mmCIF file of C-alpha atoms and ligand atoms in Angstrom:
data_model
loop_
_atom_site.group_PDB
_atom_site.id
_atom_site.type_symbol
_atom_site.label_atom_id
_atom_site.label_comp_id
_atom_site.label_asym_id
_atom_site.label_seq_id
_atom_site.Cartn_x
_atom_site.Cartn_y
_atom_site.Cartn_z
ATOM 1 C CA UNK A 1 -0.012 -0.022 -0.039
ATOM 2 C CA UNK A 2 1.382 3.181 -0.964
ATOM 3 C CA UNK A 3 0.208 6.549 0.843
ATOM 4 C CA UNK A 4 0.208 9.459 -1.748
ATOM 5 C CA UNK A 5 2.205 12.379 -1.390
ATOM 6 C CA UNK A 6 1.759 16.150 -1.847
ATOM 7 C CA UNK A 7 4.604 18.704 -2.696
ATOM 8 C CA UNK A 8 4.735 21.618 -0.415
ATOM 9 C CA UNK A 9 5.623 25.286 -1.799
ATOM 10 C CA UNK A 10 9.299 24.542 -0.579
ATOM 11 C CA UNK A 11 9.588 21.568 -2.721
ATOM 12 C CA UNK A 12 9.370 19.054 -0.082
ATOM 13 C CA UNK A 13 7.141 16.185 -0.013
ATOM 14 C CA UNK A 14 4.613 15.224 2.642
ATOM 15 C CA UNK A 15 2.344 11.816 3.096
ATOM 16 C CA UNK A 16 -1.136 12.907 2.464
ATOM 17 C CA UNK A 17 -2.300 10.745 5.438
ATOM 18 C CA UNK A 18 -0.700 10.211 8.775
ATOM 19 C CA UNK A 19 -1.639 9.535 12.324
ATOM 20 C CA UNK A 20 -2.220 12.206 14.793
ATOM 21 C CA UNK A 21 -1.671 11.938 18.632
ATOM 22 C CA UNK A 22 -3.737 14.520 20.117
ATOM 23 C CA UNK A 23 -5.255 13.019 23.535
ATOM 24 C CA UNK A 24 -3.373 9.824 23.020
ATOM 25 C CA UNK A 25 -1.967 9.377 26.668
ATOM 26 C CA UNK A 26 1.879 9.649 27.243
ATOM 27 C CA UNK A 27 1.795 6.190 28.594
ATOM 28 C CA UNK A 28 0.012 4.886 25.542
ATOM 29 C CA UNK A 29 1.691 6.648 22.896
ATOM 30 C CA UNK A 30 4.712 4.515 22.305
ATOM 31 C CA UNK A 31 2.453 1.301 21.536
ATOM 32 C CA UNK A 32 -0.090 3.124 19.320
ATOM 33 C CA UNK A 33 2.572 4.986 17.437
ATOM 34 C CA UNK A 34 4.654 1.616 17.045
ATOM 35 C CA UNK A 35 1.292 0.040 15.801
ATOM 36 C CA UNK A 36 0.865 2.544 13.392
ATOM 37 C CA UNK A 37 4.300 2.328 11.960
ATOM 38 C CA UNK A 38 4.044 -1.476 11.834
ATOM 39 C CA UNK A 39 0.621 -0.973 9.929
ATOM 40 C CA UNK A 40 2.437 1.416 7.363
ATOM 41 C CA UNK A 41 2.061 4.905 8.755
ATOM 42 C CA UNK A 42 4.744 7.045 7.970
ATOM 43 C CA UNK A 43 3.735 10.618 8.974
ATOM 44 C CA UNK A 44 2.968 11.212 12.939
ATOM 45 C CA UNK A 45 1.679 14.555 13.871
ATOM 46 C CA UNK A 46 2.313 15.544 17.451
ATOM 47 C CA UNK A 47 2.935 18.917 19.597
ATOM 48 C CA UNK A 48 4.743 20.113 22.432
ATOM 49 C CA UNK A 49 1.437 20.782 24.144
ATOM 50 C CA UNK A 50 0.211 17.013 23.611
ATOM 51 C CA UNK A 51 2.927 15.793 26.326
ATOM 52 C CA UNK A 52 3.560 12.793 24.335
ATOM 53 C CA UNK A 53 6.622 13.583 22.009
ATOM 54 C CA UNK A 54 8.738 11.129 24.137
ATOM 55 C CA UNK A 55 6.241 8.352 23.402
ATOM 56 C CA UNK A 56 6.695 9.251 19.662
ATOM 57 C CA UNK A 57 10.348 9.263 20.016
ATOM 58 C CA UNK A 58 10.365 6.122 21.676
ATOM 59 C CA UNK A 59 8.405 4.394 18.956
ATOM 60 C CA UNK A 60 10.587 5.872 16.283
ATOM 61 C CA UNK A 61 13.733 4.361 17.929
ATOM 62 C CA UNK A 62 12.219 1.021 18.078
ATOM 63 C CA UNK A 63 10.749 0.795 14.324
ATOM 64 C CA UNK A 64 14.307 0.783 12.893
ATOM 65 C CA UNK A 65 12.647 2.756 10.095
ATOM 66 C CA UNK A 66 15.050 4.914 8.285
ATOM 67 C CA UNK A 67 14.641 8.642 9.395
ATOM 68 C CA UNK A 68 14.226 9.598 5.740
ATOM 69 C CA UNK A 69 11.068 7.450 5.233
ATOM 70 C CA UNK A 70 9.469 9.181 8.448
ATOM 71 C CA UNK A 71 7.742 12.391 8.288
ATOM 72 C CA UNK A 72 7.380 14.082 11.769
ATOM 73 C CA UNK A 73 5.429 17.126 12.589
ATOM 74 C CA UNK A 74 5.590 18.857 16.044
ATOM 75 C CA UNK A 75 4.440 22.360 17.296
ATOM 76 C CA UNK A 76 5.584 25.485 19.060
ATOM 77 C CA UNK A 77 3.189 26.040 22.131
ATOM 78 C CA UNK A 78 1.344 29.295 22.712
ATOM 79 C CA UNK A 79 3.398 30.604 25.540
ATOM 80 C CA UNK A 80 6.803 30.302 23.651
ATOM 81 C CA UNK A 81 6.584 32.900 20.955
ATOM 82 C CA UNK A 82 8.421 35.514 22.486
ATOM 83 C CA UNK A 83 12.270 36.173 22.141
ATOM 84 C CA UNK A 84 14.359 33.202 21.682
ATOM 85 C CA UNK A 85 11.766 30.915 22.967
ATOM 86 C CA UNK A 86 11.025 29.068 19.991
ATOM 87 C CA UNK A 87 14.620 28.112 19.455
ATOM 88 C CA UNK A 88 14.613 26.508 23.143
ATOM 89 C CA UNK A 89 11.203 25.063 22.581
ATOM 90 C CA UNK A 90 12.211 23.161 19.399
ATOM 91 C CA UNK A 91 15.439 21.967 20.975
ATOM 92 C CA UNK A 92 13.238 20.394 23.841
ATOM 93 C CA UNK A 93 11.015 18.859 21.025
ATOM 94 C CA UNK A 94 13.833 17.261 19.297
ATOM 95 C CA UNK A 95 15.352 15.910 22.373
ATOM 96 C CA UNK A 96 12.016 14.134 23.436
ATOM 97 C CA UNK A 97 11.401 13.001 19.705
ATOM 98 C CA UNK A 98 15.187 11.618 19.844
ATOM 99 C CA UNK A 99 15.644 13.113 16.374
ATOM 100 C CA UNK A 100 18.010 16.048 14.915
ATOM 101 C CA UNK A 101 15.347 17.619 12.549
ATOM 102 C CA UNK A 102 11.613 17.455 12.570
ATOM 103 C CA UNK A 103 10.182 17.588 8.891
ATOM 104 C CA UNK A 104 7.517 20.307 9.819
ATOM 105 C CA UNK A 105 7.379 22.706 12.511
ATOM 106 C CA UNK A 106 4.067 24.926 13.101
ATOM 107 C CA UNK A 107 3.120 27.725 15.064
ATOM 108 C CA UNK A 108 0.536 26.009 16.897
ATOM 109 C CA UNK A 109 -2.010 29.012 17.406
ATOM 110 C CA UNK A 110 -1.829 32.637 16.522
ATOM 111 C CA UNK A 111 -3.042 34.066 20.127
ATOM 112 C CA UNK A 112 -3.452 37.394 18.320
ATOM 113 C CA UNK A 113 -4.255 39.201 21.868
ATOM 114 C CA UNK A 114 -0.560 38.862 22.377
ATOM 115 C CA UNK A 115 0.543 39.843 18.869
ATOM 116 C CA UNK A 116 3.714 38.002 18.660
ATOM 117 C CA UNK A 117 2.789 35.252 16.116
ATOM 118 C CA UNK A 118 4.966 37.138 13.289
ATOM 119 C CA UNK A 119 7.700 37.280 15.801
ATOM 120 C CA UNK A 120 7.221 33.406 16.191
ATOM 121 C CA UNK A 121 7.170 32.648 12.741
ATOM 122 C CA UNK A 122 10.246 34.928 11.689
ATOM 123 C CA UNK A 123 11.911 32.602 14.577
ATOM 124 C CA UNK A 124 10.762 29.428 12.755
ATOM 125 C CA UNK A 125 12.627 30.889 9.395
ATOM 126 C CA UNK A 126 15.598 30.860 11.557
ATOM 127 C CA UNK A 127 15.184 27.203 12.658
ATOM 128 C CA UNK A 128 14.832 26.184 9.354
ATOM 129 C CA UNK A 129 18.045 27.812 7.989
ATOM 130 C CA UNK A 130 19.746 26.078 11.315
ATOM 131 C CA UNK A 131 18.427 22.819 9.782
ATOM 132 C CA UNK A 132 16.206 22.074 12.853
ATOM 133 C CA UNK A 133 13.224 21.873 10.716
ATOM 134 C CA UNK A 134 12.821 21.090 7.029
ATOM 135 C CA UNK A 135 9.607 22.792 6.549
ATOM 136 C CA UNK A 136 7.816 25.295 8.476
ATOM 137 C CA UNK A 137 3.999 26.251 8.756
ATOM 138 C CA UNK A 138 1.168 27.750 10.858
ATOM 139 C CA UNK A 139 -1.870 26.097 12.598
ATOM 140 C CA UNK A 140 -5.156 27.791 13.305
ATOM 141 C CA UNK A 141 -4.387 31.050 11.221
ATOM 142 C CA UNK A 142 -7.267 32.764 9.698
ATOM 143 C CA UNK A 143 -6.609 34.952 6.398
ATOM 144 C CA UNK A 144 -5.875 37.948 8.329
ATOM 145 C CA UNK A 145 -2.961 36.120 10.202
ATOM 146 C CA UNK A 146 -1.772 34.596 7.242
ATOM 147 C CA UNK A 147 -1.854 38.092 5.302
ATOM 148 C CA UNK A 148 0.372 39.564 8.010
ATOM 149 C CA UNK A 149 2.938 36.696 8.160
ATOM 150 C CA UNK A 150 3.432 36.675 4.467
ATOM 151 C CA UNK A 151 3.832 40.522 4.304
ATOM 152 C CA UNK A 152 5.941 40.952 7.121
ATOM 153 C CA UNK A 153 8.353 37.937 6.760
ATOM 154 C CA UNK A 154 8.300 37.538 3.065
ATOM 155 C CA UNK A 155 7.926 33.785 3.681
ATOM 156 C CA UNK A 156 4.804 31.842 2.768
ATOM 157 C CA UNK A 157 4.048 29.015 5.501
ATOM 158 C CA UNK A 158 3.962 25.448 3.699
ATOM 159 C CA UNK A 159 1.023 24.339 5.571
ATOM 160 C CA UNK A 160 -1.956 25.736 7.642
ATOM 161 C CA UNK A 161 -3.317 23.270 9.927
ATOM 162 C CA UNK A 162 -6.850 24.291 10.645
ATOM 163 C CA UNK A 163 -10.140 22.631 11.958
ATOM 164 C CA UNK A 164 -11.741 21.055 8.910
ATOM 165 C CA UNK A 165 -14.483 18.581 8.344
ATOM 166 C CA UNK A 166 -17.786 18.304 6.308
ATOM 167 C CA UNK A 167 -19.578 20.543 8.663
ATOM 168 C CA UNK A 168 -16.913 23.366 9.125
ATOM 169 C CA UNK A 169 -15.061 23.784 5.757
ATOM 170 C CA UNK A 170 -13.367 26.933 6.208
ATOM 171 C CA UNK A 171 -13.890 28.084 2.696
ATOM 172 C CA UNK A 172 -12.359 31.470 2.977
ATOM 173 C CA UNK A 173 -9.252 29.996 4.565
ATOM 174 C CA UNK A 174 -9.066 27.178 2.045
ATOM 175 C CA UNK A 175 -9.426 29.682 -1.120
ATOM 176 C CA UNK A 176 -6.784 32.115 0.156
ATOM 177 C CA UNK A 177 -4.230 29.014 0.838
ATOM 178 C CA UNK A 178 -4.888 27.640 -2.436
ATOM 179 C CA UNK A 179 -4.259 30.854 -4.275
ATOM 180 C CA UNK A 180 -1.200 31.285 -2.223
ATOM 181 C CA UNK A 181 0.300 27.871 -2.402
ATOM 182 C CA UNK A 182 -0.096 26.803 1.189
ATOM 183 C CA UNK A 183 -1.298 23.164 1.729
ATOM 184 C CA UNK A 184 -4.284 22.645 3.993
ATOM 185 C CA UNK A 185 -3.909 20.118 6.843
ATOM 186 C CA UNK A 186 -7.315 19.232 8.374
ATOM 187 C CA UNK A 187 -7.243 18.752 11.861
ATOM 188 C CA UNK A 188 -10.307 17.088 13.548
ATOM 189 C CA UNK A 189 -10.935 15.394 10.098
ATOM 190 C CA UNK A 190 -13.768 13.119 11.626
ATOM 191 C CA UNK A 191 -15.111 15.874 13.527
ATOM 192 C CA UNK A 192 -13.458 14.585 16.605
ATOM 193 C CA UNK A 193 -16.644 12.509 17.575
ATOM 194 C CA UNK A 194 -18.533 15.694 18.273
ATOM 195 C CA UNK A 195 -21.521 15.473 16.101
ATOM 196 C CA UNK A 196 -22.999 12.461 14.329
ATOM 197 C CA UNK A 197 -21.035 12.816 11.132
ATOM 198 C CA UNK A 198 -20.973 8.975 10.464
ATOM 199 C CA UNK A 199 -24.907 8.809 10.717
ATOM 200 C CA UNK A 200 -25.580 11.627 8.173
ATOM 201 C CA UNK A 201 -27.122 10.374 4.998
ATOM 202 C CA UNK A 202 -24.659 12.177 2.532
ATOM 203 C CA UNK A 203 -21.760 9.905 4.448
ATOM 204 C CA UNK A 204 -23.743 6.635 5.241
ATOM 205 C CA UNK A 205 -25.110 6.490 1.982
ATOM 206 C CA UNK A 206 -21.699 6.938 -0.075
ATOM 207 C CA UNK A 207 -20.179 4.394 2.514
ATOM 208 C CA UNK A 208 -22.789 1.791 1.842
ATOM 209 C CA UNK A 209 -22.593 2.355 -2.156
ATOM 210 C CA UNK A 210 -18.540 1.702 -1.794
ATOM 211 C CA UNK A 211 -18.808 -0.922 0.809
ATOM 212 C CA UNK A 212 -16.681 1.170 2.946
ATOM 213 C CA UNK A 213 -17.258 2.405 6.614
ATOM 214 C CA UNK A 214 -18.473 6.180 7.230
ATOM 215 C CA UNK A 215 -14.947 7.043 8.433
ATOM 216 C CA UNK A 216 -13.383 5.919 5.351
ATOM 217 C CA UNK A 217 -15.733 7.844 3.254
ATOM 218 C CA UNK A 218 -15.096 11.214 5.171
ATOM 219 C CA UNK A 219 -11.435 10.510 4.781
ATOM 220 C CA UNK A 220 -11.782 9.846 1.001
ATOM 221 C CA UNK A 221 -13.895 13.178 0.844
ATOM 222 C CA UNK A 222 -10.724 15.044 2.466
ATOM 223 C CA UNK A 223 -8.174 13.197 0.145
ATOM 224 C CA UNK A 224 -10.343 14.240 -2.828
ATOM 225 C CA UNK A 225 -10.481 17.975 -1.664
ATOM 226 C CA UNK A 226 -6.494 17.670 -1.565
ATOM 227 C CA UNK A 227 -6.399 17.894 2.304
ATOM 228 C CA UNK A 228 -3.574 16.361 4.586
ATOM 229 C CA UNK A 229 -5.068 14.366 7.092
ATOM 230 C CA UNK A 230 -3.865 12.180 10.213
ATOM 231 C CA UNK A 231 -7.181 10.947 12.214
ATOM 232 C CA UNK A 232 -6.509 9.846 15.738
ATOM 233 C CA UNK A 233 -7.364 6.580 17.080
ATOM 234 C CA UNK A 234 -5.816 4.255 19.741
ATOM 235 C CA UNK A 235 -7.458 1.055 18.473
ATOM 236 C CA UNK A 236 -5.349 -1.110 16.134
ATOM 237 C CA UNK A 237 -8.529 -2.038 14.017
ATOM 238 C CA UNK A 238 -9.561 1.648 13.340
ATOM 239 C CA UNK A 239 -5.803 2.674 12.975
ATOM 240 C CA UNK A 240 -6.128 -0.051 9.941
ATOM 241 C CA UNK A 241 -9.493 1.147 8.923
ATOM 242 C CA UNK A 242 -8.221 4.771 8.388
ATOM 243 C CA UNK A 243 -5.387 3.673 6.343
ATOM 244 C CA UNK A 244 -7.330 1.547 3.894
ATOM 245 C CA UNK A 245 -8.954 4.427 1.912
ATOM 246 C CA UNK A 246 -6.892 4.237 -1.337
ATOM 247 C CA UNK A 247 -8.894 1.729 -3.080
ATOM 248 C CA UNK A 248 -11.953 3.852 -3.988
ATOM 249 C CA UNK A 249 -12.845 7.623 -5.030
ATOM 250 C CA UNK A 250 -16.090 9.244 -4.434
ATOM 251 C CA UNK A 251 -18.327 10.327 -7.164
ATOM 252 C CA UNK A 252 -18.606 13.982 -7.994
ATOM 253 C CA UNK A 253 -22.389 13.459 -6.781
ATOM 254 C CA UNK A 254 -21.193 11.906 -3.492
ATOM 255 C CA UNK A 255 -18.577 14.804 -3.035
ATOM 256 C CA UNK A 256 -21.217 17.328 -3.650
ATOM 257 C CA UNK A 257 -23.511 16.158 -1.157
ATOM 258 C CA UNK A 258 -20.878 16.097 1.736
ATOM 259 C CA UNK A 259 -19.975 19.582 0.553
ATOM 260 C CA UNK A 260 -23.519 20.545 1.193
ATOM 261 C CA UNK A 261 -23.319 19.318 4.913
ATOM 262 C CA UNK A 262 -21.549 22.648 6.042
ATOM 263 C CA UNK A 263 -24.278 25.053 7.543
ATOM 264 C CA UNK A 264 -21.869 27.798 6.144
ATOM 265 C CA UNK A 265 -22.472 30.155 9.229
ATOM 266 C CA UNK A 266 -19.596 28.737 11.372
ATOM 267 C CA UNK A 267 -21.860 26.888 13.583
ATOM 268 C CA UNK A 268 -20.224 23.524 12.806
ATOM 269 C CA UNK A 269 -16.846 24.611 14.157
ATOM 270 C CA UNK A 270 -16.196 22.116 17.367
ATOM 271 C CA UNK A 271 -12.979 23.603 18.624
ATOM 272 C CA UNK A 272 -11.883 27.151 19.744
ATOM 273 C CA UNK A 273 -12.189 30.220 17.529
ATOM 274 C CA UNK A 274 -8.490 31.135 16.785
ATOM 275 C CA UNK A 275 -9.123 34.728 17.643
ATOM 276 C CA UNK A 276 -10.405 34.128 21.030
ATOM 277 C CA UNK A 277 -7.822 31.555 21.977
ATOM 278 C CA UNK A 278 -5.059 33.373 23.700
HETATM 279 P P1 NAD B 302 -10.421 13.213 14.664
HETATM 280 O O1 NAD B 302 -11.358 13.880 13.907
HETATM 281 O O2 NAD B 302 -9.507 12.456 13.953
HETATM 282 O O3 NAD B 302 -11.299 12.289 15.745
HETATM 283 C C1 NAD B 302 -10.717 11.364 16.319
HETATM 284 C C2 NAD B 302 -11.629 10.551 16.954
HETATM 285 O O4 NAD B 302 -12.437 10.181 16.135
HETATM 286 C C3 NAD B 302 -11.256 9.200 17.901
HETATM 287 O O5 NAD B 302 -10.959 9.835 19.209
HETATM 288 C C4 NAD B 302 -12.495 8.410 17.632
HETATM 289 O O6 NAD B 302 -13.253 8.565 18.856
HETATM 290 C C5 NAD B 302 -13.035 8.541 16.347
HETATM 291 N N1 NAD B 302 -12.498 7.574 15.338
HETATM 292 C C6 NAD B 302 -11.285 7.639 14.652
HETATM 293 N N2 NAD B 302 -11.204 6.838 13.787
HETATM 294 C C7 NAD B 302 -12.446 6.243 13.719
HETATM 295 C C8 NAD B 302 -12.951 5.231 13.009
HETATM 296 N N3 NAD B 302 -12.353 4.343 11.971
HETATM 297 N N4 NAD B 302 -14.339 5.040 13.186
HETATM 298 C C9 NAD B 302 -15.077 5.602 14.203
HETATM 299 N N5 NAD B 302 -14.705 6.461 14.947
HETATM 300 C C10 NAD B 302 -13.447 6.887 14.850
HETATM 301 O O7 NAD B 302 -9.790 14.370 15.742
HETATM 302 P P2 NAD B 302 -8.459 14.837 16.306
HETATM 303 O O8 NAD B 302 -7.802 13.714 17.236
HETATM 304 O O9 NAD B 302 -8.694 15.907 17.287
HETATM 305 O O10 NAD B 302 -7.744 15.343 15.063
HETATM 306 C C11 NAD B 302 -6.742 14.574 14.342
HETATM 307 C C12 NAD B 302 -5.542 15.231 14.766
HETATM 308 O O11 NAD B 302 -5.389 16.455 14.446
HETATM 309 C C13 NAD B 302 -4.755 15.129 16.182
HETATM 310 O O12 NAD B 302 -4.621 13.984 16.843
HETATM 311 C C14 NAD B 302 -3.829 16.151 16.275
HETATM 312 O O13 NAD B 302 -2.597 15.366 15.399
HETATM 313 C C15 NAD B 302 -4.204 17.291 15.079
HETATM 314 N N6 NAD B 302 -5.088 18.179 15.722
HETATM 315 C C16 NAD B 302 -4.327 19.663 15.743
HETATM 316 C C17 NAD B 302 -5.059 20.856 16.217
HETATM 317 C C18 NAD B 302 -4.472 21.815 16.202
HETATM 318 O O14 NAD B 302 -5.067 22.953 17.002
HETATM 319 N N7 NAD B 302 -3.293 22.144 15.478
HETATM 320 C C19 NAD B 302 -6.447 20.461 17.190
HETATM 321 C C20 NAD B 302 -6.843 19.242 17.356
HETATM 322 C C21 NAD B 302 -6.062 17.974 16.632
#
């Protein structure tokens, strides 16, 4: 099974599907990441704030998989934007992960009330120049944040990792990102289990038509859109299920039916609003 890759605006490639470990308990992380790597995942999405980078690192070390076959993302937490904190933070993350360089380092949230996300991203540019991360990007950035970062640093982030699922499709951010060559990483791709996505007819009917599960159907919708996804599970069967999504494609009508699930008024958002999370 080959996981497709996408090319980023800096020329590097990223596996379009990976394994995200938000809320995977630190004590379980080595086991679940080891299982994911055994099953065939090669892209792991973690963050300093998840508290489980050491578990990811232990699984990487045990796996015996060559470093250049793995894609590891971690993120700078909100209280480390100022001064030289980003440099210290990435050093701590690399130590826990047991590697010399991450593939992708993200500013986790813009925290606009502190007005320091441009500085944080400028620091990430330096960290990339120092070889501590290969690519740099942002997360939870709205158009106004992306515009400032690009205008004030002259560097376009490789990705914006944002909440995105059928009832919250963030069309404005996605359109701006596409226009500026920024890849979208969809967090909460399955809606984080916060609403009955899998029971919605647009999803359930397409799933039945293809003999796949609703979760696989939603992931196929993301892949069709060009989103990068890393669904989270701690169960081996679901880890397998979430990877087994490359043998079918949705019809245009099925995609359109899922597109229509977004109420378009923002009410489908499950997580924090980027301007209110400071
Ligand atoms: P998700 O949409 O991946 O939902 C995970 C939940 O969906 C699981 O806990 C489980 O209940 C359910 N699930 C998973 N596979 C299933 C299956 N096959 N069948 C039925 N149910 C299934 O939500 P998430 O974990 O929040 O998002 C994925 C990743 O995105 C995270 O692990 C993390 O890496 C990243 N993330 C980033 C941010 C950010 O601010 N940048 C925020 C949240 C998540």
